[in-house]
Tab-separated table of N, CA and C in Angstrom:
chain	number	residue	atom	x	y	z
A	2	UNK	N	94.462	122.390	110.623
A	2	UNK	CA	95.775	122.671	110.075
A	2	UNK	C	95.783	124.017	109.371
A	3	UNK	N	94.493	124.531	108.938
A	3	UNK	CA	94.747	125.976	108.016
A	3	UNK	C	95.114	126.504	109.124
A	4	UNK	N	94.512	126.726	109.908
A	4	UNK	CA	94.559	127.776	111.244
A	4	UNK	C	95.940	127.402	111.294
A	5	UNK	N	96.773	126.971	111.782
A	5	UNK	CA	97.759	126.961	112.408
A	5	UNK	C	98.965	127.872	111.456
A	6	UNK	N	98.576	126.807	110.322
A	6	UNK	CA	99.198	127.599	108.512
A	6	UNK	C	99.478	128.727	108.583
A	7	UNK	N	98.346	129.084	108.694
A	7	UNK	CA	97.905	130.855	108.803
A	7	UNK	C	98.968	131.562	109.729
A	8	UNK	N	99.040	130.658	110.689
A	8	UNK	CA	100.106	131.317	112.231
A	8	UNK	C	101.363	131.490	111.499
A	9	UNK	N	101.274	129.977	111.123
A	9	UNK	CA	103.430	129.682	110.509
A	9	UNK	C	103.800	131.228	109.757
A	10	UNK	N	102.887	131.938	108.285
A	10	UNK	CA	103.318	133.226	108.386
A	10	UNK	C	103.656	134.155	109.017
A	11	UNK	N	103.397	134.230	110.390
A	11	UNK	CA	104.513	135.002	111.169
A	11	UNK	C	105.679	134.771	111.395
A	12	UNK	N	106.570	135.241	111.057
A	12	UNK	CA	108.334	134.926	111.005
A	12	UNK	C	108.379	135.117	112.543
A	13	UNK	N	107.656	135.796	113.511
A	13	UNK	CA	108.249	135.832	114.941
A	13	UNK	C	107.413	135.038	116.053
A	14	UNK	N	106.410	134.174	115.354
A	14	UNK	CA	105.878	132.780	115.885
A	14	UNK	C	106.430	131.397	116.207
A	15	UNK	N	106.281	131.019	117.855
A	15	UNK	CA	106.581	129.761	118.186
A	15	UNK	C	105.262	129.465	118.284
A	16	UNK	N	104.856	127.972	118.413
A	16	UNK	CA	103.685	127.422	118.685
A	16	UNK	C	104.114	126.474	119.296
A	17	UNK	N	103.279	126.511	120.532
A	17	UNK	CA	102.885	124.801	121.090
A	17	UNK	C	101.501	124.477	121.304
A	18	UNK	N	101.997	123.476	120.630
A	18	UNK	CA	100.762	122.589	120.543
A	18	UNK	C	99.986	121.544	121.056
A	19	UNK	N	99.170	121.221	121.717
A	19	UNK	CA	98.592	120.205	122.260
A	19	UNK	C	97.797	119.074	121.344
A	20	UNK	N	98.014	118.341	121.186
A	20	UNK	CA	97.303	117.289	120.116
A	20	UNK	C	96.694	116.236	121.332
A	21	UNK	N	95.572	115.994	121.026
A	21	UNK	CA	94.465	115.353	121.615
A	21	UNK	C	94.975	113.683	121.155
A	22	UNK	N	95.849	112.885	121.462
A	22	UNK	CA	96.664	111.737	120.942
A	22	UNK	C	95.652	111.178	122.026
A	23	UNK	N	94.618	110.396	122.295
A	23	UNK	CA	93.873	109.624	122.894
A	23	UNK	C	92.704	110.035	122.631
A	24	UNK	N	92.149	110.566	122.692
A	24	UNK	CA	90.517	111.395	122.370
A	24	UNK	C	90.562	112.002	121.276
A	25	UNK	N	91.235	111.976	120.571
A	25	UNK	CA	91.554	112.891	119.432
A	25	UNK	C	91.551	111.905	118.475
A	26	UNK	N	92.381	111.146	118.228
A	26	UNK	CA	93.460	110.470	116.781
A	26	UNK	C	92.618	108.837	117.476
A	27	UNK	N	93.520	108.608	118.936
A	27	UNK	CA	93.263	107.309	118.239
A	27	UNK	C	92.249	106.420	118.715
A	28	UNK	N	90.937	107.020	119.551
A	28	UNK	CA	89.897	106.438	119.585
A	28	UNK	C	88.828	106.764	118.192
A	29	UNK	N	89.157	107.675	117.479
A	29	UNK	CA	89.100	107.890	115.953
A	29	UNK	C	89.047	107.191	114.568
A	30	UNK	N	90.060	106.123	115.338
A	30	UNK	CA	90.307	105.371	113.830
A	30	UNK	C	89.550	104.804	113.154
A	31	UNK	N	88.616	104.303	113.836
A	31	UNK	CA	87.444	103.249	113.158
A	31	UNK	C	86.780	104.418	112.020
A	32	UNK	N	86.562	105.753	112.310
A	32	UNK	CA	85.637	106.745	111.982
A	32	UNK	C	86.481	107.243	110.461
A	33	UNK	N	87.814	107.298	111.109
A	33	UNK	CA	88.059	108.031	109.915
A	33	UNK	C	88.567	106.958	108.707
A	34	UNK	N	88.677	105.704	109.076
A	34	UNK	CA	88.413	104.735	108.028
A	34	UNK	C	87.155	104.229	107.310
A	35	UNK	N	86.058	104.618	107.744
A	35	UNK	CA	84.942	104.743	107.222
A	35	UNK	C	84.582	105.455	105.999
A	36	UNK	N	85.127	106.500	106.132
A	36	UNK	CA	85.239	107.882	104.540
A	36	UNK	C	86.155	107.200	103.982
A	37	UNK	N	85.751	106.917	103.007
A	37	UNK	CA	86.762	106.724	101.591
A	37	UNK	C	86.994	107.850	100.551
A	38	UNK	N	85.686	108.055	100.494
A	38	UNK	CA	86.096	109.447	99.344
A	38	UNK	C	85.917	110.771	100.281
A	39	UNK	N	85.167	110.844	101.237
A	39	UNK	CA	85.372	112.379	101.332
A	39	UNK	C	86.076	112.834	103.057
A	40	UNK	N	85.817	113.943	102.735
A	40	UNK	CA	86.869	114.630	103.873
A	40	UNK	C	86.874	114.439	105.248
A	41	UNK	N	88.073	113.615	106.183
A	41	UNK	CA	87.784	113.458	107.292
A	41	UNK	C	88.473	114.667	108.239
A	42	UNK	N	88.299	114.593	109.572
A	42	UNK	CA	89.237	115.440	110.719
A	42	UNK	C	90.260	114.801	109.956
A	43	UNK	N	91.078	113.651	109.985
A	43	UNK	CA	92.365	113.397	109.600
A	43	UNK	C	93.008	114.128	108.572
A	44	UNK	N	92.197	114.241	107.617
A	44	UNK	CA	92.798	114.677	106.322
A	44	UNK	C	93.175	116.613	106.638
A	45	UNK	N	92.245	116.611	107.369
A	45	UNK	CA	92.398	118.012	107.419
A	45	UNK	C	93.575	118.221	109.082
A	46	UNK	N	93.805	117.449	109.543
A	46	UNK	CA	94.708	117.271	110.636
A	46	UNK	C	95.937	117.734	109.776
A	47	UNK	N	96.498	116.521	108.657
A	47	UNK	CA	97.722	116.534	108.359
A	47	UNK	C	97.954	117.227	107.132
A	48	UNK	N	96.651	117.461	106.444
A	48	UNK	CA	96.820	118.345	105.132
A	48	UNK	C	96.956	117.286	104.173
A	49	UNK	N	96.365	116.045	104.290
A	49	UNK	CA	96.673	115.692	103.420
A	49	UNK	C	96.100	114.103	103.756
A	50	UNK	N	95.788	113.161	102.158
A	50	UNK	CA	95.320	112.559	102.519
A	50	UNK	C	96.442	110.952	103.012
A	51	UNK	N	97.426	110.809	102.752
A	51	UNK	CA	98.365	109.865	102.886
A	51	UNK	C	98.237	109.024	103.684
A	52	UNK	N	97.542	109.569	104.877
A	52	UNK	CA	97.102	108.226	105.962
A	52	UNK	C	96.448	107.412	105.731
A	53	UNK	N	95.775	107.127	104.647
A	53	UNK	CA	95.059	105.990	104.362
A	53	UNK	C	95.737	105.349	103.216
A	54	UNK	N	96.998	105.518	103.174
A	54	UNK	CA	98.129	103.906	102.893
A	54	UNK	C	99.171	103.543	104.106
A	55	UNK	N	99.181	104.454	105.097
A	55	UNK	CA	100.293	104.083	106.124
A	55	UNK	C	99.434	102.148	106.727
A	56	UNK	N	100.970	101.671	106.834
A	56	UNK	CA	100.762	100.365	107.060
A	56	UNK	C	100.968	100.372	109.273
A	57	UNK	N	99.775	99.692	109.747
A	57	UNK	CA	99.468	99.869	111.111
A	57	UNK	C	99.206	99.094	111.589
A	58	UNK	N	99.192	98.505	113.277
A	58	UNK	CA	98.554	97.219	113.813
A	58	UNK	C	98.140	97.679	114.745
A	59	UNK	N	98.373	98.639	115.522
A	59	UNK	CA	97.467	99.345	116.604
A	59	UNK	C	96.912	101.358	116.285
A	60	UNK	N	95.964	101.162	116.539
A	60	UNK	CA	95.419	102.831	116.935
A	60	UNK	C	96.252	103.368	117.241
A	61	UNK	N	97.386	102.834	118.440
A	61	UNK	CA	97.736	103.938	118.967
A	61	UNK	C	99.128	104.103	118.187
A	62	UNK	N	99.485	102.938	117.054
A	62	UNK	CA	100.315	103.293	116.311
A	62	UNK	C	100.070	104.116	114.738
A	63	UNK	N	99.006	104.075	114.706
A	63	UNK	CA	97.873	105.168	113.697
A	63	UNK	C	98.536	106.607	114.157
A	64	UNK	N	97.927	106.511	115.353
A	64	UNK	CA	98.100	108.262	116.256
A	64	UNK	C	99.728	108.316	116.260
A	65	UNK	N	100.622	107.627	116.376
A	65	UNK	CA	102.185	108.305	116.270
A	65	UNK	C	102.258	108.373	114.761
A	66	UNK	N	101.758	107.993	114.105
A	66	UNK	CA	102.094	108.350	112.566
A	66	UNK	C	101.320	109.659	112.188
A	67	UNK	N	100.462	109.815	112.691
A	67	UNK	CA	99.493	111.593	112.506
A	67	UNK	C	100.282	112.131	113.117
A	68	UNK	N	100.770	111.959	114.353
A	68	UNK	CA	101.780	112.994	115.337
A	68	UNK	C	103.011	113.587	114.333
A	69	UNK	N	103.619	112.406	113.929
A	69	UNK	CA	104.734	113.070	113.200
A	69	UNK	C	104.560	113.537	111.680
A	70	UNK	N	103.375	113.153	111.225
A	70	UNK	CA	103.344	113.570	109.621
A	70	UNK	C	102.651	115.545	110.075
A	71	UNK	N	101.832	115.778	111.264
A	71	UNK	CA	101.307	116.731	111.538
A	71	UNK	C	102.938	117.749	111.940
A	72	UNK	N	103.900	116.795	112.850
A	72	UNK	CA	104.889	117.399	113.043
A	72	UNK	C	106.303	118.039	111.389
A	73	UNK	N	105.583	116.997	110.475
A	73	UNK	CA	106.770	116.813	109.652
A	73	UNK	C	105.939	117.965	108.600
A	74	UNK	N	104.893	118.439	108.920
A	74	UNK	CA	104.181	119.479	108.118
A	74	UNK	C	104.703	120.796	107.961
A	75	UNK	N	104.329	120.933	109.761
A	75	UNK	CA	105.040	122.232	110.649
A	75	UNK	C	106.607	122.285	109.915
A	76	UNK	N	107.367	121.352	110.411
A	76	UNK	CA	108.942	122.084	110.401
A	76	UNK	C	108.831	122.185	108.984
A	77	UNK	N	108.307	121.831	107.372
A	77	UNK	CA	108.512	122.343	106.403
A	77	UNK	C	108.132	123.928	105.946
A	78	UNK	N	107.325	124.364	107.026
A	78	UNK	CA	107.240	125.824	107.233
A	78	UNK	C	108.759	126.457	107.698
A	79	UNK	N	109.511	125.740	108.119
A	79	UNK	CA	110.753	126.396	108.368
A	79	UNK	C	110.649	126.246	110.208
A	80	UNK	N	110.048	125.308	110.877
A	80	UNK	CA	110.190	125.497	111.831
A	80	UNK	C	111.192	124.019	112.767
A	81	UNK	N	111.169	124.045	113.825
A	81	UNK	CA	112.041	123.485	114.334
A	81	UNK	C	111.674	122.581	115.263
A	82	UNK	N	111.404	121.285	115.603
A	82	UNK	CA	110.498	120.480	116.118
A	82	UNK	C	111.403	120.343	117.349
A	83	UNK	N	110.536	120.512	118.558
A	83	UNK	CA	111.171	120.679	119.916
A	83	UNK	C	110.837	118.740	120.067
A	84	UNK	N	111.264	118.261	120.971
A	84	UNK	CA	110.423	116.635	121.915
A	84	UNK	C	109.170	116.804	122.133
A	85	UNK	N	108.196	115.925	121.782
A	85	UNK	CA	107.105	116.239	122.220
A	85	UNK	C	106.822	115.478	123.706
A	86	UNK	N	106.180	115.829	124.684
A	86	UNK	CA	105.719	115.597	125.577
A	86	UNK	C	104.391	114.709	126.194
A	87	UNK	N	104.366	113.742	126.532
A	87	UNK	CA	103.014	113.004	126.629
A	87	UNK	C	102.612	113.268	128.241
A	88	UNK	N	101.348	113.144	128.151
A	88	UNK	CA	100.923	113.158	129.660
A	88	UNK	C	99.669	112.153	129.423
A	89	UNK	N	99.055	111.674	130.606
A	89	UNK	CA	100.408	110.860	130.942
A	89	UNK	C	101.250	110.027	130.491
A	90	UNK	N	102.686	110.041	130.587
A	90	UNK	CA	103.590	109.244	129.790
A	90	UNK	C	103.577	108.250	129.511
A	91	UNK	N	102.611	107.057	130.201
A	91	UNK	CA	102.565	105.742	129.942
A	91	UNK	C	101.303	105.341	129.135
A	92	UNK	N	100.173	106.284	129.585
A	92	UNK	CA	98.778	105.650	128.906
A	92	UNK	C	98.844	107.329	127.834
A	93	UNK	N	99.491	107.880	127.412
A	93	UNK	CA	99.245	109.500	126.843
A	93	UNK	C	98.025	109.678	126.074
A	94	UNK	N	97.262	110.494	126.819
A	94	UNK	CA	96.162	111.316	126.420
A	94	UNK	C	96.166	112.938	125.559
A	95	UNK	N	97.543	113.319	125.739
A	95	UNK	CA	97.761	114.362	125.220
A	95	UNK	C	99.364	114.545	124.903
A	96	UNK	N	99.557	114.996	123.953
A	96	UNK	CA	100.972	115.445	123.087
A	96	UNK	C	100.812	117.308	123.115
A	97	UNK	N	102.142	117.238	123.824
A	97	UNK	CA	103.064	118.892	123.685
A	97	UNK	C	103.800	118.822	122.653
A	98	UNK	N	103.952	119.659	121.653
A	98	UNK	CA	105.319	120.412	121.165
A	98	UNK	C	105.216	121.521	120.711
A	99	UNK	N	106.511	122.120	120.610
A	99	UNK	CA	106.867	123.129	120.700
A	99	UNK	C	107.761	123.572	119.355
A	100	UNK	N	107.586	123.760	118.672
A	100	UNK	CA	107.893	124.503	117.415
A	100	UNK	C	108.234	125.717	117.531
A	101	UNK	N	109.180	126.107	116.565
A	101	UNK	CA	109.970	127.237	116.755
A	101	UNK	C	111.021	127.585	115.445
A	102	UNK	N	111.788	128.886	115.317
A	102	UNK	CA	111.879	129.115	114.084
A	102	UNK	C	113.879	129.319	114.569
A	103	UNK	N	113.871	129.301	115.753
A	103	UNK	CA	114.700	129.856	117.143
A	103	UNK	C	115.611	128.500	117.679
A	104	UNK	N	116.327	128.757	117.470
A	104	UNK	CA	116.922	127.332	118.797
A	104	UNK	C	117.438	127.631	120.249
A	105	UNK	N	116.956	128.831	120.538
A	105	UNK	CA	116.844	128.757	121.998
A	105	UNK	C	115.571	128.930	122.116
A	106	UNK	N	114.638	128.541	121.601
A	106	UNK	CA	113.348	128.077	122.472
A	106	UNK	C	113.188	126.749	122.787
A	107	UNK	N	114.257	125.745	122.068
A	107	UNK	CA	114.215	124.406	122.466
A	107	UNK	C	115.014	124.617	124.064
A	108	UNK	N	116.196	125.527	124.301
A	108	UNK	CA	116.567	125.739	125.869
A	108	UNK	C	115.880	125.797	126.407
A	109	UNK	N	114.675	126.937	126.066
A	109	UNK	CA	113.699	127.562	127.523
A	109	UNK	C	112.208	125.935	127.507
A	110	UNK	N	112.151	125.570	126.571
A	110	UNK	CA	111.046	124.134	126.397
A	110	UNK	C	111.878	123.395	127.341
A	111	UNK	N	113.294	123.066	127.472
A	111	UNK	CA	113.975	121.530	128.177
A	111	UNK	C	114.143	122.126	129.967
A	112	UNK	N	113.753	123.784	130.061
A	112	UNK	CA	114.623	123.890	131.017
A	112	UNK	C	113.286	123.951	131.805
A	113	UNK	N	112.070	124.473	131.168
A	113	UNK	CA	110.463	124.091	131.551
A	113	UNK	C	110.164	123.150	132.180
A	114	UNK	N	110.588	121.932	131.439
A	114	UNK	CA	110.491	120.342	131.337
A	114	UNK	C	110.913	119.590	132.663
A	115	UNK	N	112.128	120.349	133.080
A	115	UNK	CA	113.014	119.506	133.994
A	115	UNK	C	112.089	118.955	134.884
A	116	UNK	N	112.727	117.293	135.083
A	116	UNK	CA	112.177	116.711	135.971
A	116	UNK	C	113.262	116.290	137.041
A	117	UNK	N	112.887	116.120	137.995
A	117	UNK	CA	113.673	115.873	139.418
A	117	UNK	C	114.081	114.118	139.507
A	118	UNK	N	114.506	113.801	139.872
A	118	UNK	CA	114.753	111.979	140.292
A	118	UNK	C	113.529	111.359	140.528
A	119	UNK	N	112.011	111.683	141.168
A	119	UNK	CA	110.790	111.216	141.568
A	119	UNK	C	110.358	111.477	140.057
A	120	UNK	N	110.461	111.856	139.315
A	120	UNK	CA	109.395	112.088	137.739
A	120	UNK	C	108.992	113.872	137.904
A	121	UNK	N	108.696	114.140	138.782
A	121	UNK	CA	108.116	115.092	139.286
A	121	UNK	C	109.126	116.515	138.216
A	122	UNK	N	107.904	117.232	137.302
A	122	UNK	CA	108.382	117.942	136.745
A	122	UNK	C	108.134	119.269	137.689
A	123	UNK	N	109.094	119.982	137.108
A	123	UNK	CA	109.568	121.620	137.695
A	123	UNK	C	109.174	122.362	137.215
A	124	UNK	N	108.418	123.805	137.341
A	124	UNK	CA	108.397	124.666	136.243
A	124	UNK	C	109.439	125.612	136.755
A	125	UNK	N	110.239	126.068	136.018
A	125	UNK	CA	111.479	126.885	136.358
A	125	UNK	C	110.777	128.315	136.649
C-alpha cells in the first residue's frame, strides 16, 4: 500500500490494479490470523489493522472485505473507483480496478470491457 500511496501523489495518475483475490487474500487467511500482535501482508495491504474485527464465514468473504477496504483507501486519496473485474468470474483468481481522478476513464475502462452476447470480451 505505501507504494501505491506514493503513486496517488501524482494529480495526473490512474491506476489499475490487479489484486491477487485467490492466491493472494484468501488462501491467506489462516496465516494472517495467526499474528496477533505483529505485522501481517494484510495490515500492510489495507493500511491498517481493522480486519481483525470484520465479522466473516467464508475466506472468500474475508477477501471481498480487503477488496473494498483496499478500494475504500484509494478513493480517499481523491480517486474514483471504476467496477472491479474478476477473472475468472465464477471461481475469481484475480481482481481489476481502475481508479482514477477523471470520469472519463471510467468510459474508456467500460468501453475496454465490452462483452459480446457469448461472454466473450472485446478489446476496443
Amino acid at each position: 500500500m505505501d507504494a501505491v500511496l506514493q503513486l496517488t501523489k501524482n494529480r495526473r495518475i490512474d491506476l489499475l490494479d490487479t489484486i491477487q483475490h485467490s492466491l493472494g487474500i484468501t488462501l491467506n487467511v489462516p496465516q494472517y490470523l495467526k499474528s496477533e500482535t505483529g505485522q501481517t501482508a494484510m495490515d500492510r495491504f489495507i493500511k491498517s489493522t481493522e480486519w481483525r474485527n470484520w465479522q466473516w464465514k467464508e475466506p472468500s468473504d474475508f477477501a471481498r472485505m480487503a477488496i473494498d477496504a483496499f478500494s475504500k483507501r484509494i478513493r480517499r486519496e481523491g480517486f474514483i473507483g471504476t467496477r472491479h473485474i474478476s477473472f475468472p468470474e465464477h471461481q475469481p483468481l484475480y481482481r481489476f480496478t481502475l481508479f482514477s481522478r477523471h470520469e472519463l476513464a471510467e468510459k474508456f475502462w467500460n468501453a475496454i470491457l465490452k462483452i459480446d452476447e457469448s461472454g466473450q470480451r472485446e478489446l476496443l
